[in-house]
Coordinates of C-alpha atoms in Angstrom, one line a residue:
Chain X
M2 CA 0.6 134.3 110.2
S3 CA 0.9 133.9 114.0
S4 CA -2.7 132.6 114.1
T5 CA -1.8 130.0 111.5
I6 CA 1.1 128.8 113.7
R7 CA -1.2 128.8 116.7
R8 CA -3.7 126.7 114.8
L9 CA -1.1 124.3 113.6
A10 CA 0.2 123.9 117.2
T11 CA -3.3 123.2 118.5
Q12 CA -3.9 120.7 115.7
S13 CA -0.7 118.9 116.4
I14 CA -1.2 118.5 120.2
L15 CA -3.6 115.6 119.9
P16 CA -1.5 113.4 117.6
C17 CA 1.6 114.2 119.7
I18 CA -0.2 113.0 122.9
V19 CA -1.4 109.9 121.2
F20 CA 2.1 109.1 119.9
A21 CA 3.6 109.6 123.4
L22 CA 1.0 107.4 125.0
M23 CA 1.7 104.7 122.4
L24 CA 5.4 104.8 123.2
L25 CA 4.7 104.7 126.9
G26 CA 2.4 101.7 126.5
W27 CA 4.9 99.9 124.4
E28 CA 7.7 100.5 127.0
A29 CA 5.4 99.3 129.8
L30 CA 4.4 96.2 127.8
V31 CA 8.0 95.2 127.3
R32 CA 9.1 95.9 130.9
I33 CA 6.1 94.4 132.7
N34 CA 6.2 91.2 130.6
S35 CA 10.0 91.1 130.5
I36 CA 10.0 90.6 126.7
P37 CA 13.5 90.0 125.6
A38 CA 15.1 92.6 123.3
Y39 CA 15.6 90.1 120.4
V40 CA 11.8 89.7 120.3
L41 CA 10.6 93.2 120.8
P42 CA 12.9 96.0 122.0
A43 CA 11.5 98.8 124.1
P44 CA 11.5 102.3 122.6
S45 CA 14.1 103.4 125.1
L46 CA 16.5 100.7 123.8
I47 CA 15.8 101.6 120.2
G48 CA 16.7 105.2 121.1
K49 CA 19.8 104.0 122.8
T50 CA 20.8 101.9 119.8
L51 CA 20.2 104.9 117.5
V52 CA 22.8 106.9 119.6
Q53 CA 25.3 104.0 120.0
D54 CA 25.2 102.9 116.3
W55 CA 25.0 106.5 115.0
D56 CA 28.2 106.3 113.1
T57 CA 27.1 103.2 111.1
L58 CA 23.5 104.3 110.8
S59 CA 24.2 107.9 109.8
S60 CA 26.4 106.9 106.9
S61 CA 23.8 104.5 105.7
L62 CA 21.1 107.2 106.1
L63 CA 23.2 109.5 104.0
V64 CA 23.5 106.8 101.3
T65 CA 19.7 106.3 101.3
L66 CA 19.0 110.0 101.3
R67 CA 21.4 110.6 98.4
I68 CA 20.0 107.8 96.3
T69 CA 16.4 108.7 97.0
F70 CA 16.8 112.4 96.2
S71 CA 19.0 111.8 93.2
A72 CA 16.4 109.4 91.8
L73 CA 13.6 111.9 92.6
L74 CA 15.5 114.7 90.9
A75 CA 16.2 112.6 87.8
A76 CA 12.6 111.4 87.7
T77 CA 11.3 115.0 88.0
I78 CA 13.5 116.3 85.2
G79 CA 12.9 113.2 83.0
G80 CA 9.2 113.0 83.7
V81 CA 8.5 116.7 83.1
A82 CA 10.7 116.8 80.0
L83 CA 9.0 113.8 78.5
A84 CA 5.5 115.1 79.4
V85 CA 6.4 118.4 77.6
L86 CA 7.6 116.4 74.5
F87 CA 4.3 114.4 74.6
A88 CA 2.2 117.5 74.8
Q89 CA 4.1 119.3 71.9
W90 CA 4.3 116.3 69.6
R91 CA 1.6 113.7 69.7
W92 CA 3.5 111.2 67.6
I93 CA 6.2 111.1 70.3
E94 CA 3.5 110.3 72.9
R95 CA 2.0 107.6 70.7
S96 CA 5.5 106.1 70.1
F97 CA 6.8 106.2 73.7
F98 CA 3.9 106.1 76.1
P99 CA 3.4 102.3 75.9
F100 CA 7.0 101.8 77.0
A101 CA 6.5 104.1 80.0
V102 CA 3.5 102.0 80.9
I103 CA 5.4 98.7 80.5
L104 CA 8.2 100.0 82.8
Q105 CA 5.6 101.1 85.3
V106 CA 3.5 97.9 85.5
T107 CA 6.5 95.6 85.7
P108 CA 7.3 95.3 89.5
V109 CA 10.6 96.9 90.3
I110 CA 11.6 94.0 92.5
A111 CA 11.5 91.8 89.4
I112 CA 13.7 94.1 87.4
A113 CA 16.3 94.7 90.2
P114 CA 18.2 91.4 89.9
L115 CA 18.5 92.0 86.2
L116 CA 19.8 95.5 86.6
L117 CA 22.3 94.2 89.1
V118 CA 23.8 92.0 86.4
Y119 CA 24.5 95.0 84.2
L120 CA 25.2 97.8 86.6
E121 CA 27.1 98.7 89.8
P122 CA 25.0 98.0 92.8
E123 CA 24.6 101.7 93.7
T124 CA 23.7 102.6 90.2
A125 CA 21.2 99.8 89.9
V126 CA 19.5 100.9 93.1
L127 CA 19.4 104.5 91.8
V128 CA 17.8 103.3 88.5
C129 CA 15.2 101.2 90.4
A130 CA 14.2 104.2 92.5
F131 CA 14.1 106.4 89.4
L132 CA 11.9 103.9 87.5
V133 CA 9.2 103.8 90.2
A134 CA 9.2 107.6 90.8
F135 CA 9.3 108.5 87.1
F136 CA 5.9 107.3 86.0
P137 CA 3.5 109.2 88.4
I138 CA 5.4 112.4 87.6
L139 CA 5.2 111.8 83.8
S140 CA 1.6 110.7 83.7
N141 CA 0.4 113.5 86.1
T142 CA 2.3 116.2 84.3
A143 CA 1.1 114.9 80.9
L144 CA -2.5 114.9 82.2
G145 CA -2.0 118.5 83.5
L146 CA -0.6 119.8 80.3
A147 CA -3.6 118.4 78.4
S148 CA -6.1 119.8 80.9
A149 CA -5.7 123.5 80.2
D150 CA -9.1 125.4 80.1
H151 CA -10.3 125.1 76.5
N152 CA -11.6 128.7 76.5
L153 CA -8.2 129.9 77.5
I154 CA -6.8 127.8 74.6
D155 CA -9.3 129.6 72.3
L156 CA -8.1 132.9 73.7
F157 CA -4.5 132.1 73.0
S158 CA -5.3 131.1 69.4
L159 CA -7.4 134.3 69.0
Y160 CA -4.2 136.3 69.8
H161 CA -2.2 134.0 67.5
A162 CA 0.0 132.7 70.3
S163 CA 2.8 130.3 69.2
R164 CA 2.9 126.7 70.5
W165 CA 5.7 127.7 72.9
Q166 CA 3.9 130.7 74.2
Q167 CA 0.9 128.5 74.8
L168 CA 3.2 126.0 76.6
I169 CA 4.9 128.5 78.8
Y170 CA 2.0 130.9 79.6
L171 CA -0.9 128.4 79.7
R172 CA -0.1 124.7 79.7
L173 CA 2.8 124.6 82.2
P174 CA 1.0 126.7 84.8
S175 CA -2.2 124.6 84.3
A176 CA -0.1 121.5 84.9
L177 CA 1.5 122.7 88.0
P178 CA -1.0 121.3 90.6
Y179 CA -1.0 118.0 88.7
F180 CA 2.8 117.9 88.6
L181 CA 3.0 118.6 92.3
G182 CA 0.5 115.8 93.0
G183 CA 2.7 113.4 90.9
L184 CA 5.8 114.6 92.7
R185 CA 4.3 113.7 96.1
I186 CA 3.5 110.2 94.9
G187 CA 6.9 110.0 93.2
G188 CA 8.7 111.1 96.4
G189 CA 7.2 108.3 98.4
L190 CA 7.8 105.8 95.7
A191 CA 11.5 106.8 95.2
L192 CA 12.2 105.9 98.8
I193 CA 10.3 102.6 98.4
G194 CA 12.2 101.9 95.2
A195 CA 15.5 102.6 96.8
I196 CA 14.8 100.3 99.8
V197 CA 13.4 97.5 97.7
A198 CA 16.2 97.6 95.3
E199 CA 18.8 97.7 98.0
I200 CA 17.3 94.6 99.7
A201 CA 17.5 92.9 96.4
A202 CA 21.0 94.0 95.9
G203 CA 22.2 93.2 99.4
S204 CA 25.3 95.3 98.8
A205 CA 27.6 95.8 101.8
G206 CA 30.6 98.0 102.5
Q207 CA 30.8 101.7 101.7
G208 CA 27.6 102.1 99.7
A209 CA 25.3 100.3 102.2
G210 CA 22.0 102.1 102.8
L211 CA 19.5 101.7 105.6
A212 CA 17.8 98.7 103.9
F213 CA 21.0 96.8 103.9
R214 CA 21.5 97.6 107.7
I215 CA 18.1 96.0 108.3
V216 CA 18.9 92.9 106.4
E217 CA 22.4 92.7 108.1
A218 CA 20.9 93.3 111.6
G219 CA 18.3 90.6 110.9
F220 CA 21.0 88.1 110.1
R221 CA 22.7 89.0 113.4
L222 CA 19.5 88.9 115.4
N223 CA 20.2 92.5 116.3
I224 CA 16.6 93.5 116.5
P225 CA 17.0 96.9 118.2
R226 CA 19.2 98.0 115.3
M227 CA 16.6 96.8 112.8
F228 CA 14.1 99.0 114.6
A229 CA 16.6 101.9 114.7
A230 CA 17.1 101.7 110.9
L231 CA 13.4 101.3 110.4
T232 CA 12.8 104.5 112.4
L233 CA 15.3 106.4 110.2
I234 CA 13.6 105.1 107.0
S235 CA 10.2 106.3 108.4
L236 CA 11.7 109.7 109.3
T237 CA 13.2 109.9 105.7
G238 CA 9.7 109.3 104.3
I239 CA 8.2 111.9 106.6
L240 CA 10.9 114.4 105.6
I241 CA 10.2 113.9 101.9
Y242 CA 6.5 114.3 102.5
V243 CA 7.0 117.5 104.5
I244 CA 9.4 119.0 102.0
L245 CA 7.1 118.3 99.1
S246 CA 4.1 119.6 100.9
V247 CA 5.8 122.8 101.7
I248 CA 6.9 123.2 98.1
S249 CA 3.4 122.5 97.0
W250 CA 1.9 125.0 99.5
A251 CA 4.4 127.7 98.5
M252 CA 3.6 127.3 94.8
L253 CA -0.2 127.0 95.0
S254 CA -1.4 128.8 98.0
R255 CA -2.1 132.1 96.2
W256 CA -4.4 130.6 93.6
H257 CA -5.3 126.9 93.7
E258 CA -8.4 125.5 95.4
S259 CA -6.5 122.7 97.0
A260 CA -4.5 125.1 99.0
R261 CA -7.5 127.2 100.2
D262 CA -7.8 127.6 103.9
K263 CA -10.2 125.1 105.3
T264 CA -11.7 127.1 108.2
Chain Q
M28 CA -24.3 153.9 60.4
T29 CA -24.8 153.8 56.7
S30 CA -21.1 153.2 56.0
A31 CA -19.8 149.9 54.6
P32 CA -20.0 147.0 57.0
L33 CA -17.0 146.3 59.2
L34 CA -17.5 142.7 58.2
S35 CA -20.0 140.5 56.6
L36 CA -21.0 136.9 57.0
N37 CA -21.7 135.6 53.5
R38 CA -24.0 132.6 53.2
I39 CA -22.3 130.8 56.1
S40 CA -23.2 127.2 56.9
K41 CA -21.8 125.0 59.6
T42 CA -22.4 121.3 60.1
F43 CA -20.8 119.5 62.9
D44 CA -19.7 115.9 62.9
T45 CA -23.1 114.9 64.4
S46 CA -24.6 116.2 61.1
V47 CA -26.8 118.7 62.8
A48 CA -26.9 121.9 60.8
A49 CA -25.8 124.5 63.4
L50 CA -26.0 127.2 60.9
D51 CA -27.7 127.2 57.5
D52 CA -27.0 129.8 54.9
L53 CA -26.5 132.7 57.3
S54 CA -25.8 136.2 56.0
L55 CA -25.3 139.1 58.4
D56 CA -23.5 142.4 58.3
V57 CA -21.8 144.0 61.2
L58 CA -21.8 147.8 60.9
P59 CA -19.0 149.9 62.3
G60 CA -19.7 151.3 65.7
E61 CA -23.0 149.4 66.2
F62 CA -24.1 147.3 69.1
L63 CA -25.5 144.1 67.5
S64 CA -27.1 141.4 69.5
L65 CA -27.5 137.8 68.4
L66 CA -30.6 136.7 70.2
G67 CA -32.0 133.2 70.3
P68 CA -32.8 130.0 72.2
S69 CA -30.0 127.7 73.2
G70 CA -28.8 125.5 70.3
C71 CA -29.7 128.0 67.6
G72 CA -26.1 128.5 66.5
K73 CA -25.6 132.1 67.7
S74 CA -22.5 131.2 69.6
T75 CA -21.2 129.2 66.6
A76 CA -21.8 132.3 64.5
L77 CA -19.7 134.4 66.9
R78 CA -16.9 131.8 66.9
I79 CA -16.9 131.9 63.1
L80 CA -16.7 135.7 63.3
A81 CA -13.7 135.4 65.6
G82 CA -12.0 132.8 63.4
L83 CA -12.1 130.2 66.3
T84 CA -14.4 127.9 64.3
K85 CA -14.2 127.3 60.5
A86 CA -17.4 127.5 58.5
S87 CA -18.4 124.5 56.4
S88 CA -19.2 126.8 53.6
G89 CA -19.5 130.5 53.0
E90 CA -17.1 133.2 53.9
V91 CA -16.4 136.0 56.4
V92 CA -15.5 139.2 54.4
W93 CA -13.7 142.0 56.3
R94 CA -13.8 145.6 55.1
D95 CA -10.2 145.8 56.0
E96 CA -8.1 142.6 56.2
A97 CA -5.9 144.1 59.0
A98 CA -9.0 144.3 61.2
R99 CA -9.4 140.5 61.2
A100 CA -6.7 140.2 63.9
D101 CA -8.1 143.2 65.8
V102 CA -10.7 141.4 67.8
G103 CA -11.5 141.1 71.5
F104 CA -13.4 138.1 72.9
V105 CA -15.3 137.7 76.1
F106 CA -16.5 134.2 77.0
Q107 CA -19.5 133.1 79.0
E108 CA -17.2 132.3 81.9
P109 CA -14.6 134.9 82.9
T110 CA -11.9 132.5 81.7
L111 CA -9.1 134.1 83.7
M112 CA -5.8 132.4 84.5
P113 CA -6.2 131.5 88.2
W114 CA -2.4 131.4 88.8
A115 CA -2.0 135.0 87.6
N116 CA -3.2 138.2 89.3
V117 CA -5.5 140.7 87.7
F118 CA -2.7 142.8 86.2
Q119 CA -1.0 139.7 84.6
N120 CA -4.3 138.5 83.3
V121 CA -5.0 141.8 81.5
F122 CA -1.3 141.9 80.3
L123 CA -1.8 138.5 78.5
P124 CA -2.9 139.8 75.1
M125 CA -0.1 142.3 75.0
R126 CA 2.4 139.8 76.2
L127 CA 1.4 137.4 73.4
R128 CA 1.9 140.3 71.0
G129 CA 5.4 140.8 72.3
I130 CA 4.7 144.2 73.9
S131 CA 7.0 144.9 76.8
M132 CA 5.7 145.2 80.4
A133 CA 6.9 148.8 80.6
Q134 CA 5.0 149.8 77.4
A135 CA 2.0 147.8 78.5
T136 CA 1.6 149.0 82.1
P137 CA -0.1 152.4 81.4
R138 CA -2.6 150.7 79.0
I139 CA -3.3 147.9 81.5
L140 CA -4.0 150.4 84.2
E141 CA -6.2 152.4 81.9
A142 CA -8.2 149.3 80.9
L143 CA -8.7 148.4 84.5
S144 CA -9.9 151.9 85.4
L145 CA -12.3 151.8 82.4
V146 CA -14.0 148.7 83.9
G147 CA -13.9 150.1 87.4
L148 CA -11.2 147.9 88.9
K149 CA -8.6 150.5 89.7
G150 CA -6.5 149.3 92.7
F151 CA -7.3 145.5 92.1
E152 CA -4.2 144.9 90.1
K153 CA -2.6 142.5 92.6
A154 CA -5.8 140.6 93.4
Y155 CA -6.1 136.9 92.3
P156 CA -9.2 135.7 90.4
R157 CA -10.4 133.6 93.3
E158 CA -10.5 136.7 95.6
L159 CA -13.0 138.4 93.2
S160 CA -16.8 138.2 92.9
G161 CA -18.3 136.8 89.7
G162 CA -19.1 140.3 88.4
M163 CA -15.6 141.6 89.1
K164 CA -14.1 138.6 87.3
M165 CA -16.2 139.4 84.3
R166 CA -14.9 143.0 84.5
V167 CA -11.3 141.7 84.4
S168 CA -12.3 139.6 81.4
I169 CA -13.7 142.7 79.6
A170 CA -10.6 144.7 80.5
R171 CA -8.5 142.0 79.0
A172 CA -10.5 142.0 75.8
L173 CA -10.3 145.8 75.6
V174 CA -6.7 146.3 76.5
L175 CA -5.5 146.2 72.9
R176 CA -8.4 148.5 71.9
P177 CA -9.9 146.2 69.3
A178 CA -12.2 147.6 66.7
L179 CA -14.5 144.7 67.3
L180 CA -15.5 143.2 70.6
L181 CA -17.3 139.8 70.6
M182 CA -19.2 138.7 73.7
D183 CA -20.7 135.3 74.2
E184 CA -23.4 135.5 76.8
P185 CA -21.0 137.2 79.2
F186 CA -23.5 138.1 81.9
A187 CA -25.6 134.9 81.8
A188 CA -24.2 133.5 85.0
L189 CA -24.5 136.7 87.0
D190 CA -27.3 137.8 89.3
E191 CA -29.7 140.3 87.9
I192 CA -28.5 143.3 89.9
T193 CA -24.9 142.8 88.8
R194 CA -26.1 142.2 85.3
F195 CA -28.0 145.5 85.1
K196 CA -24.9 147.3 86.5
L197 CA -22.6 145.6 83.9
N198 CA -25.1 146.4 81.1
N199 CA -24.9 150.1 81.9
D200 CA -21.2 150.1 82.3
L201 CA -20.8 148.2 79.0
L202 CA -23.0 150.8 77.2
N203 CA -20.8 153.6 78.6
L204 CA -17.6 151.7 77.5
A205 CA -19.0 151.2 74.0
R206 CA -19.8 154.9 73.8
T207 CA -16.5 156.1 75.2
L208 CA -14.3 153.8 73.0
G209 CA -16.5 153.6 69.9
T210 CA -16.0 149.9 69.8
T211 CA -18.2 147.8 67.6
I212 CA -19.8 145.1 69.7
V213 CA -21.4 141.8 68.7
F214 CA -23.2 140.4 71.8
V215 CA -24.7 136.9 72.1
T216 CA -27.6 136.6 74.5
H217 CA -30.7 134.6 75.1
S218 CA -32.4 137.4 77.0
V219 CA -34.9 139.5 75.0
Y220 CA -34.7 142.3 77.5
E221 CA -30.9 142.4 77.6
S222 CA -30.7 142.6 73.8
A223 CA -33.3 145.3 73.6
Y224 CA -31.7 147.4 76.3
L225 CA -28.2 147.2 74.8
S226 CA -28.5 147.0 71.1
N227 CA -28.8 149.1 68.0
R228 CA -29.9 146.0 66.1
I229 CA -31.0 142.6 67.2
A230 CA -30.6 139.6 64.9
V231 CA -33.2 137.0 66.0
F232 CA -32.0 133.4 65.5
A233 CA -34.1 130.3 65.1
A234 CA -32.8 126.7 65.8
R235 CA -32.6 123.6 63.7
P236 CA -31.2 124.7 61.4
G237 CA -29.7 127.8 62.9
R238 CA -30.6 130.9 60.9
V239 CA -31.6 134.6 61.3
V240 CA -35.4 135.1 61.1
D241 CA -35.7 138.8 61.8
I242 CA -33.6 141.9 62.4
V243 CA -35.1 144.3 64.9
N244 CA -33.8 147.9 64.9
V245 CA -33.8 149.7 68.2
D246 CA -33.7 153.3 66.9
F247 CA -32.7 155.2 70.0
T248 CA -29.7 157.5 69.8
G249 CA -28.1 159.1 72.8
P250 CA -27.2 157.6 76.1
R251 CA -29.4 155.0 77.7
D252 CA -30.1 154.5 81.4
E253 CA -32.6 152.6 83.5
S254 CA -35.4 155.0 82.4
F255 CA -34.9 153.6 78.8
R256 CA -36.5 150.4 80.1
L257 CA -39.8 152.3 80.3
S258 CA -39.6 154.0 76.8
P259 CA -41.9 152.9 74.0
I260 CA -38.9 152.2 71.8
Y261 CA -37.5 149.6 74.3
L262 CA -40.9 148.0 74.9
N263 CA -41.6 147.9 71.2
A264 CA -38.3 146.2 70.5
C265 CA -39.0 143.7 73.2
Q266 CA -42.3 143.0 71.7
R267 CA -41.0 142.5 68.2
A268 CA -38.1 140.3 69.2
S269 CA -40.4 138.2 71.4
S270 CA -42.9 137.6 68.7
A271 CA -40.1 136.8 66.1
L272 CA -38.8 134.2 68.6
Q273 CA -42.2 132.7 69.3
S274 CA -43.2 132.5 65.6
V275 CA -40.3 130.1 64.9
M276 CA -40.2 128.1 68.0
T277 CA -42.0 124.7 67.9
D278 CA -44.4 123.8 70.7
A279 CA -41.9 121.4 72.1
E280 CA -39.3 124.1 72.4
L281 CA -41.8 126.5 74.1
L282 CA -42.5 123.8 76.7
T283 CA -38.8 123.5 77.7

């Protein structure tokens, strides 16, 4: 275990150095050329703005986090449940899959204004984020459920396993790597969906997320705050990625090829 | 081995959608306690015959008659690949048939451990399939097929993907298992030598359409070991099976 940590540390030194050098170069560029903050703020100023505006930004961050994770949770439950229904009853798949595709191929930015007509802004944003995160989870899980080893399926029928036994002991575990792949895509998309929908909604006040802060700061030419909000959105994306990678590693590392040590 | 057959294939034919006759009018008895090999080139329908025996494939015509209907569900199957669940460890893989039958973990545990020690995998309960060699995975697969102590064990070219040294070792262990447990075994192979070494009887198949062209008896009682490979009975069986195969293979097939 300690060797794994040491290897991770060694591997992360290089990107950390590159990142620090980039920030330094950026800072130097701004200072040497005296670029005004409303054109390109220096990293130090962005950091300062993050601290100064923390009250506003942190409440917006919480809003974005809440919407993204609620949407991802709903998409996970909905996607997996529907995939299981598809796998158990083919007629359900034939009846409903086209609608899932239609929802997926219609750009969420085009649906958002319509949703805003019918729903509260925060609910509309949630639904948008859900819609984009839902499909990759559904289609990946459905593919995984259908990809169980055909010899194992034969073995299950040899022992007269019921459909539910086959689902629980064979199809669901077979689908796990596919599901986790879909979850990673869905996690990134949930954040994009939330941001896009919020920009479309342009809602202010209590329920304002980070995307609204960007739009608002843009109107006020408060470029450092735009960058500060952008930084938080990036960090949110990274956080989602890390959490889902850790979940994936924890569930697959014992048996799946994708988690095999590459040494 | 003069008692009534454990089961009989009666005039079985099987045609797939592609209209190739995989099996044509096949009749074959499986005698209790025997080791029967189905030997033939690829595409001769020997695996199809095995799947029909297991009830995994339906025959187009003909019937499978069991001496005792209850025995129909009492079958173990070993595939060409180990076919283990990669997410489950060795213990859980062997537990599978019992779990599907609703046997509790507590009741199953001693039988699982016994099955694992029979195939020489004592102490590997917690290992995952990817940590095992090809031969060890196949042993797990055999333990899983034997854990319910079936009267009939069906094996579909189980050792074809293994290296020769591992295959010889598994051949000997399988013979010991068959003798210890008294299990009837039907074994599909394309190796003349493997079939002659293991079997009491060899059903030689021909392709297009799939059918049995000869039954070779290997009349050797008592335990077999590597010295059996030098005995006249073994060599004679190899000879007969080979010539039966060659007599029905077309020139084109012999070239491939």
